[in-house]
Coordinates of C-alpha atoms in Angstrom, one line a residue:
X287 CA 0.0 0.0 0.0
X288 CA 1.4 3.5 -1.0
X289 CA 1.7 6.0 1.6
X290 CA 0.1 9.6 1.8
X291 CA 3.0 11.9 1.1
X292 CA 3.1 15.1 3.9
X293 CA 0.7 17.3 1.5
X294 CA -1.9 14.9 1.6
X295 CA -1.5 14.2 4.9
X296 CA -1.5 18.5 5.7
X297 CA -4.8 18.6 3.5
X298 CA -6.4 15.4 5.5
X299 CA -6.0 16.9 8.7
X300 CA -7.3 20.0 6.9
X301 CA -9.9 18.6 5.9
X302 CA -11.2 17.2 9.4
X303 CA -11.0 20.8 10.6
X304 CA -13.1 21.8 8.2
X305 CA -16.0 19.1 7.9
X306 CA -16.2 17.5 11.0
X307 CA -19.8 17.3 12.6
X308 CA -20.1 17.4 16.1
X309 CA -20.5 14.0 17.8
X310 CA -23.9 14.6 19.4
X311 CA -25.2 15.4 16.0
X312 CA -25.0 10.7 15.9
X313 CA -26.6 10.4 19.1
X314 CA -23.0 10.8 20.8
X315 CA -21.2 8.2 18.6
X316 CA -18.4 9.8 15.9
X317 CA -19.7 11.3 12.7
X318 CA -19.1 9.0 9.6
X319 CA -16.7 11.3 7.9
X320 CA -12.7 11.4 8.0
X321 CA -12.1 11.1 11.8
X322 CA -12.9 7.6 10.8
X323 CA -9.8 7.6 8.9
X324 CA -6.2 7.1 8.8
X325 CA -3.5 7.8 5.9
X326 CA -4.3 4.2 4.3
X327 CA -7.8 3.1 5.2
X328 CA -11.1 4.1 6.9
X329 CA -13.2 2.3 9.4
X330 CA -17.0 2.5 10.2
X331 CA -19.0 0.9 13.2
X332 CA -21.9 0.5 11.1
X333 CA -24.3 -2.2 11.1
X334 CA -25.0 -4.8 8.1
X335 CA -26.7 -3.0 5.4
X336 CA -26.7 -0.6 2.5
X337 CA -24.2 2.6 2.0
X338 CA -23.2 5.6 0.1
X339 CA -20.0 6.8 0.3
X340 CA -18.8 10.0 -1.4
X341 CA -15.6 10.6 -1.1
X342 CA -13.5 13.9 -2.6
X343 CA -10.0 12.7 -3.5
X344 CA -6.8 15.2 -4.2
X345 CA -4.3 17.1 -2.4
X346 CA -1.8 19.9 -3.3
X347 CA 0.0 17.6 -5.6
X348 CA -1.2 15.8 -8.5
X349 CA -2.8 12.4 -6.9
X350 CA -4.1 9.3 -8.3
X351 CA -6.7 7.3 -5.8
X352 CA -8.5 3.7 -5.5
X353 CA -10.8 2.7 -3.2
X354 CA -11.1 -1.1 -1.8
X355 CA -13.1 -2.6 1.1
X356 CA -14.0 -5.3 2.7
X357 CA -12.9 -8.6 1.4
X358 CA -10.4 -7.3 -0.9
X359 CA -13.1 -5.7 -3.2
X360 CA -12.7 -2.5 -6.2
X361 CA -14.7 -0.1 -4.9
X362 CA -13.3 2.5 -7.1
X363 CA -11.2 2.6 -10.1
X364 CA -7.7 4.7 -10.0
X365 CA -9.1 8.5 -10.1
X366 CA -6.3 11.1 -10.6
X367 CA -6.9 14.8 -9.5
X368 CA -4.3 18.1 -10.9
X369 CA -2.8 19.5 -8.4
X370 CA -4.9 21.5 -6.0
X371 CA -7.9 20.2 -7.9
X372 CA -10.7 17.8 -5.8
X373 CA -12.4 15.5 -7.6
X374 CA -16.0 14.2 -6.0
X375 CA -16.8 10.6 -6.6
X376 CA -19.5 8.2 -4.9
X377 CA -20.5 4.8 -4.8
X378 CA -22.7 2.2 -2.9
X379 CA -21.5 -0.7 -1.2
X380 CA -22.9 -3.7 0.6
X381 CA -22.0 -4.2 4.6
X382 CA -22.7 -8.0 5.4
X383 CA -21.4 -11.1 8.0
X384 CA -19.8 -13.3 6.7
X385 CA -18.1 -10.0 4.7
X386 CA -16.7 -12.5 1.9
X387 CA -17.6 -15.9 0.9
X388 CA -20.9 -16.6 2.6
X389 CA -19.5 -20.2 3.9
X390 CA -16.3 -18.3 4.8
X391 CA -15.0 -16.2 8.0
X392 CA -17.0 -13.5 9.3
X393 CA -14.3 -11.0 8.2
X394 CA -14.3 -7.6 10.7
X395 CA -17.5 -6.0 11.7
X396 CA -18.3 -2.6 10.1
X397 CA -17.3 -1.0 6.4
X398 CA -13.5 -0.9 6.1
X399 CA -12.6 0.9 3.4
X400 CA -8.6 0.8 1.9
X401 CA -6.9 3.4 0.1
X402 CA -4.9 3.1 -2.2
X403 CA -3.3 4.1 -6.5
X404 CA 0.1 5.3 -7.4
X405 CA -0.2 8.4 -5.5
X406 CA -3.4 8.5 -3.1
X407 CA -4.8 11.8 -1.8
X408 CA -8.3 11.4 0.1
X409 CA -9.3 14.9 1.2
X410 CA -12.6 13.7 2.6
X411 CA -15.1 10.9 2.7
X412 CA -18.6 10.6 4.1
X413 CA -20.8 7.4 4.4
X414 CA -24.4 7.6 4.8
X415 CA -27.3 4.4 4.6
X416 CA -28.4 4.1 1.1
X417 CA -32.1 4.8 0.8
X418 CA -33.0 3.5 -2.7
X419 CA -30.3 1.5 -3.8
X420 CA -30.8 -1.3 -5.9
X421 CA -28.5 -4.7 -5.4
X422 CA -27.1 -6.8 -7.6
X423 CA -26.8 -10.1 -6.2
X424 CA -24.5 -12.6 -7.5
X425 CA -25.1 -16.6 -7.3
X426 CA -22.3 -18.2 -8.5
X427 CA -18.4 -20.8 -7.7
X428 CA -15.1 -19.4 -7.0
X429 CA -14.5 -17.4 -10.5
X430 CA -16.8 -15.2 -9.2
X431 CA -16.9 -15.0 -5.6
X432 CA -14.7 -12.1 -3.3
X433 CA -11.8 -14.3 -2.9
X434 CA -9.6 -13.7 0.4
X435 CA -6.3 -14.5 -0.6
X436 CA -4.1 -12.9 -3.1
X437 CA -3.4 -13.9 -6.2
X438 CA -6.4 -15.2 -6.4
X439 CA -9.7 -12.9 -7.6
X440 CA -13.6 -13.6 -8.9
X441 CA -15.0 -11.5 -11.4
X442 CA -17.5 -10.4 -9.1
X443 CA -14.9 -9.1 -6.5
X444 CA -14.3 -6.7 -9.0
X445 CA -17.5 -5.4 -10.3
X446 CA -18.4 -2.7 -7.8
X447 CA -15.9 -0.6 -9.1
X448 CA -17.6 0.0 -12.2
X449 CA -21.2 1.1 -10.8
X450 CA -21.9 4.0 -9.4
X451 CA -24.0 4.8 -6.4
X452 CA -27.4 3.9 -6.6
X453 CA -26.4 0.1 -7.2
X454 CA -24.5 -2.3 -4.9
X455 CA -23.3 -5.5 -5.5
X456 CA -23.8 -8.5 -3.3
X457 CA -21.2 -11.2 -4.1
X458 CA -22.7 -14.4 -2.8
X459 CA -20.9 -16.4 -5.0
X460 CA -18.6 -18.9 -2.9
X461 CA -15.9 -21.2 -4.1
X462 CA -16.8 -25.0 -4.6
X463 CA -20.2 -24.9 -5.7
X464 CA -22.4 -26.3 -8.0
X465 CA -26.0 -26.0 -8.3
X466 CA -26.7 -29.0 -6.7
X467 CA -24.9 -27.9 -3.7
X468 CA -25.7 -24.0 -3.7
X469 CA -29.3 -25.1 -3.7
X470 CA -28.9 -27.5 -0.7
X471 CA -26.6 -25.6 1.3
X472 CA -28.8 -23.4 3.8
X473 CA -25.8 -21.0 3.9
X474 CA -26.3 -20.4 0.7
X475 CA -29.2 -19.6 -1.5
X476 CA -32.0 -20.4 1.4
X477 CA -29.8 -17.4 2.7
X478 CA -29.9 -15.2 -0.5
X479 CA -33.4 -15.7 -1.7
X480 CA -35.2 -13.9 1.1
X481 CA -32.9 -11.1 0.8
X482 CA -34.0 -9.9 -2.5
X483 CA -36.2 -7.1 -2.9
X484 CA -38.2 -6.4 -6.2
X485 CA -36.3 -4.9 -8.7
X486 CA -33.5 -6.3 -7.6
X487 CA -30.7 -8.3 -10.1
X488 CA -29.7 -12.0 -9.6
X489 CA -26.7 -12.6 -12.1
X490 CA -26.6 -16.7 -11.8
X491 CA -23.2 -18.1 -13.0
X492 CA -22.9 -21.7 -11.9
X493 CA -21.2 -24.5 -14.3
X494 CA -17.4 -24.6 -13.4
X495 CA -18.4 -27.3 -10.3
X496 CA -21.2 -29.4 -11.9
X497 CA -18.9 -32.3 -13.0
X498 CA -20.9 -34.6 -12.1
X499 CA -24.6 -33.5 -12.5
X500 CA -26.4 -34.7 -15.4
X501 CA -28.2 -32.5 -17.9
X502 CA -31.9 -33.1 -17.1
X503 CA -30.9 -32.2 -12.9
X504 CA -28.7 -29.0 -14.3
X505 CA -31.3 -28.1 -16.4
X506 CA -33.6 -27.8 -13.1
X507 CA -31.3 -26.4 -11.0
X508 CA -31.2 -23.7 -13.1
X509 CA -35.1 -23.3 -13.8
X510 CA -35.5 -23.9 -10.0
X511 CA -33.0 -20.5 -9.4
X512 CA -35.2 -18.5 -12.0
X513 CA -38.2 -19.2 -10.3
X514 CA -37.1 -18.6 -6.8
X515 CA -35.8 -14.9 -8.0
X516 CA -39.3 -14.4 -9.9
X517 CA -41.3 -15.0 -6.2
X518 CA -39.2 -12.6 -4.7
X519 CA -40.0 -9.8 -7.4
X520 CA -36.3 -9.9 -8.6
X521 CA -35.0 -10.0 -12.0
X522 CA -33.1 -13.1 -12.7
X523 CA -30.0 -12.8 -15.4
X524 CA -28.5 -15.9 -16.2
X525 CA -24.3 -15.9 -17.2
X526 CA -22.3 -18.8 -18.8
X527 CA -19.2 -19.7 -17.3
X528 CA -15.7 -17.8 -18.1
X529 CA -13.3 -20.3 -20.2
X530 CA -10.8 -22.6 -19.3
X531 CA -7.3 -21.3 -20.3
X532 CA -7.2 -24.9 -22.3
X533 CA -5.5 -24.2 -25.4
X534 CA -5.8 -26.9 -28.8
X535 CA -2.5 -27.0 -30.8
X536 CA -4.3 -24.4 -33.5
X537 CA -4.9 -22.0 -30.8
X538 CA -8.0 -22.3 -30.3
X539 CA -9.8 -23.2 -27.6
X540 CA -13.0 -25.8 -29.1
X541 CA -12.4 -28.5 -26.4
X542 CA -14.7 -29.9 -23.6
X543 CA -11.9 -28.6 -21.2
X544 CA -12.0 -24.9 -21.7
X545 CA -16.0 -24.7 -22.8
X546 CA -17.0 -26.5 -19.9
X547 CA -18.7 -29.9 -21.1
X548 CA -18.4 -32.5 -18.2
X549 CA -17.7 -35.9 -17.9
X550 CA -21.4 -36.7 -18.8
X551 CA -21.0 -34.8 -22.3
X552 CA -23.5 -31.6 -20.5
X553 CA -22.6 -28.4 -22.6
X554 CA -23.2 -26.0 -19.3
X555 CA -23.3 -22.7 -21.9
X556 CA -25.3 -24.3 -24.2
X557 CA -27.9 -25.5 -21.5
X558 CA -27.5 -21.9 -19.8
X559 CA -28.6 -20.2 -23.5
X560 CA -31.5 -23.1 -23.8
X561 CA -33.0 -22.1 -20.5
X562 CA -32.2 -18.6 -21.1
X563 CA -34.7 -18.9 -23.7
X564 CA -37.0 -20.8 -22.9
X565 CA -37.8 -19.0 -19.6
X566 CA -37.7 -15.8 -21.4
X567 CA -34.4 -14.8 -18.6
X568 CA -31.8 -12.4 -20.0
X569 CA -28.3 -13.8 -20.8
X570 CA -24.7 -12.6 -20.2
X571 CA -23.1 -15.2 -22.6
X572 CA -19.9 -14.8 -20.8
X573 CA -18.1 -17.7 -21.9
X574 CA -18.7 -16.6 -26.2
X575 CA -16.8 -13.3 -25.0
X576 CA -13.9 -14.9 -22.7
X577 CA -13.3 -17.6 -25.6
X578 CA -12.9 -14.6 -28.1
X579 CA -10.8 -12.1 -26.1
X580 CA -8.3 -15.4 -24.7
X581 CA -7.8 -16.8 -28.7
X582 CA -7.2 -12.9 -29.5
X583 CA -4.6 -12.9 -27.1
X584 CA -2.8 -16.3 -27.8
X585 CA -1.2 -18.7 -25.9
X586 CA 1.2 -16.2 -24.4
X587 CA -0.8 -13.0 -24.3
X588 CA -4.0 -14.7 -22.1
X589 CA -2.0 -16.0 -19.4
X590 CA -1.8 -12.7 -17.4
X591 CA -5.9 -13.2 -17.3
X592 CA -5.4 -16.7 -15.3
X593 CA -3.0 -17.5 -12.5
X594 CA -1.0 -19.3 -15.0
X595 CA 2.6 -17.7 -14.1
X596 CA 1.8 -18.1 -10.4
X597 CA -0.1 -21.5 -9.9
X598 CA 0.1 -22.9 -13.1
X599 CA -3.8 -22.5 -13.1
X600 CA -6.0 -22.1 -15.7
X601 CA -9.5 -21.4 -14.1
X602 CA -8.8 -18.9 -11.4
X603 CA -8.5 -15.2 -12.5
X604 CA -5.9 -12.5 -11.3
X605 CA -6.7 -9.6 -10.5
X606 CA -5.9 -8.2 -13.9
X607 CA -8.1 -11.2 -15.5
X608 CA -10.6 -10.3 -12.9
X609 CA -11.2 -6.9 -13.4
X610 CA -11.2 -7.2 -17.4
X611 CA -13.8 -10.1 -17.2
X612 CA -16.1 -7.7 -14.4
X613 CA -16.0 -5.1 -17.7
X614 CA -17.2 -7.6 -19.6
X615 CA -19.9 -8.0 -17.7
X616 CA -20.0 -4.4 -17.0
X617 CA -20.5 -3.6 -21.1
X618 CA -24.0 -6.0 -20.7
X619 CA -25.2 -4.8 -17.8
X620 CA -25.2 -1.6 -19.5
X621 CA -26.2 -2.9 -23.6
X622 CA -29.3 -4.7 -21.9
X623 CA -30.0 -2.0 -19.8
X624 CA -30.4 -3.9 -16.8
X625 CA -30.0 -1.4 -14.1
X626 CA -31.0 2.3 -14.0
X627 CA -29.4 4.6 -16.6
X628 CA -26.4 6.4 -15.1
X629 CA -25.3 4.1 -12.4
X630 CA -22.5 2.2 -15.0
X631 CA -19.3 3.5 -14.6
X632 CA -17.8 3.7 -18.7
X633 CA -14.4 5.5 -17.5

């Protein structure tokens, strides 16, 4: 993590001078500003839930900020500011226990918020419940899910960073799983399903982990998720599975390995796309637009997406991987207009 340099730090303790609110203003507990912070990260004693958080980054230098949280989540993307200049930005974020994988640890209790970039400058931050925020929940195995350990990083982990406030994401995704199991394990979506509100997006991604299960169970697993986000007045979005790194010796990548057909001969996308239709669901095809972007990029060029150089794996993203596949997921969220105009972060 970079440090503040001493003009950042001069303009942070400004800045509490300047917009601090007086602690009986919370009922006598500290306001939820920048006396909740230090040079590297913030911390909020707030309950589970729903929050905005607008933060103005720069300093008397020229800075370039990030903001993380939680289990190792983008919040926001690298913003630079000119010196003297403060830039406003604001986003939404979801509070929960367990704060990561929801069969994982419970993580620490409250928002914790990390920043970080090449030259980081936070000249002050407020965090406030979100009144009318939509979620977007995500069901789905451990290319998705908020990973706790570097290298290692889902797709989802790295979403947030690209909506603005107004929508949160809700990474329930959790490494191991298959339908079969994420349906039976109470954990899991008997935890999810209540939680969803109307209006509210369910991107489904689960194929990597169903080695075993047959087409006609898979099939109804999947109808059986569509239906349970449909009761709850949710919007159900179904996504095909990110490639295997699983090269044939043309380049290509037209195997059962990297396109996710099991053992049993089940085509997960191609049943995803089949029920996709046939329940009238919108479709992320993720695993058409990972194919085409790893075969652009060769044998060499695509291993930087995987933890190739660092695990010799071929299923698990980096964070580099991650955050490219979360834009490609980003670009449909925004083509289908699936949540409210404005809230997509292009840039």
């Amino acid at each position: 993590m970079s440090r503040f340099n001493t003009a950042v730090l001069a303009a942070l303790t400004l800045t509490v001078g300047l917009t601090a609110v007086p602690a009986q203003a919370h009922g006598g507990r500290a306001p939820l500003g920048i006396d909740n912070c230090t040079a590297t990260g913030c911390h909020f004693d707030v309950p589970p839930g729903t929050y905005d958080v607008k933060v103005v980054l720069g300093g008397d230098t020229g800075s370039s900020t990030s903001i993380g949280g939680e289990t190792r989540r983008a919040l926001l993307p690298e913003t630079a500011a000119a010196p003297g200049e403060r830039v406003v930005r604001s986003f939404t974020v979801d509070v929960r226990t367990p704060e990561g994988e929801p069969t994982g640890v419970a993580g620490t209790a409250g928002l914790d918020l990390v920043v970080g970039g090449s030259a980081p400058a936070l000249a002050d931050i407020r965090v406030t419940p979100a009144r009318h925020a939509r979620q977007v929940f995500l069901v789905g195995d451990s290319t998705v899910c908020d990973q706790p350990g570097d290298p290692y990083t889902g797709w989802g982990q790295q979403l947030p960073q690209y909506l603005r406030k107004g929508v949160s994401v809700a990474n329930y995704a959790d490494s191991g799983e298959s339908t079969v199991t994420y349906l039976g394990n109470p954990l899991l979506w008997a935890t999810v399903r209540p939680l969803i509100r109307p209006g509210d997006l369910v991107l489904v991604q689960l194929a990597h982990n169903d080695k075993t299960t047959d087409e006609v169970t898979y099939r109804a697993n999947l109808e059986t998720l569509v239906a349970g986000v449909r009761e709850k007045g949710g919007r159900p979005v179904l996504v095909t599975p990110i490639v295997r790194r699983w090269f044939n010796a043309d380049g290509t990548l037209n195997n059962g390995t990297a396109l996710l057909v099991n053992g049993l001969g089940v085509d997960h996308p191609a049943v995803i796309r089949s029920v996709a239709a046939a329940q009238d669901v919108p479709l992320i095809d993720l695993t058409a637009k990972t194919k085409a972007l790893v075969e652009s990029l060769g044998v060499e060029g695509s291993k930087a997406l995987y933890l190739y150089n660092e695990k010799r794996d071929n299923t698990h993203t980096s964070v580099h991987g991650a955050t490219v596949y979360a834009g490609l997921v980003r670009d449909e969220l925004a083509a289908q207009h699936l949540v409210p105009r404005g809230t997509v972060r292009v840039g």
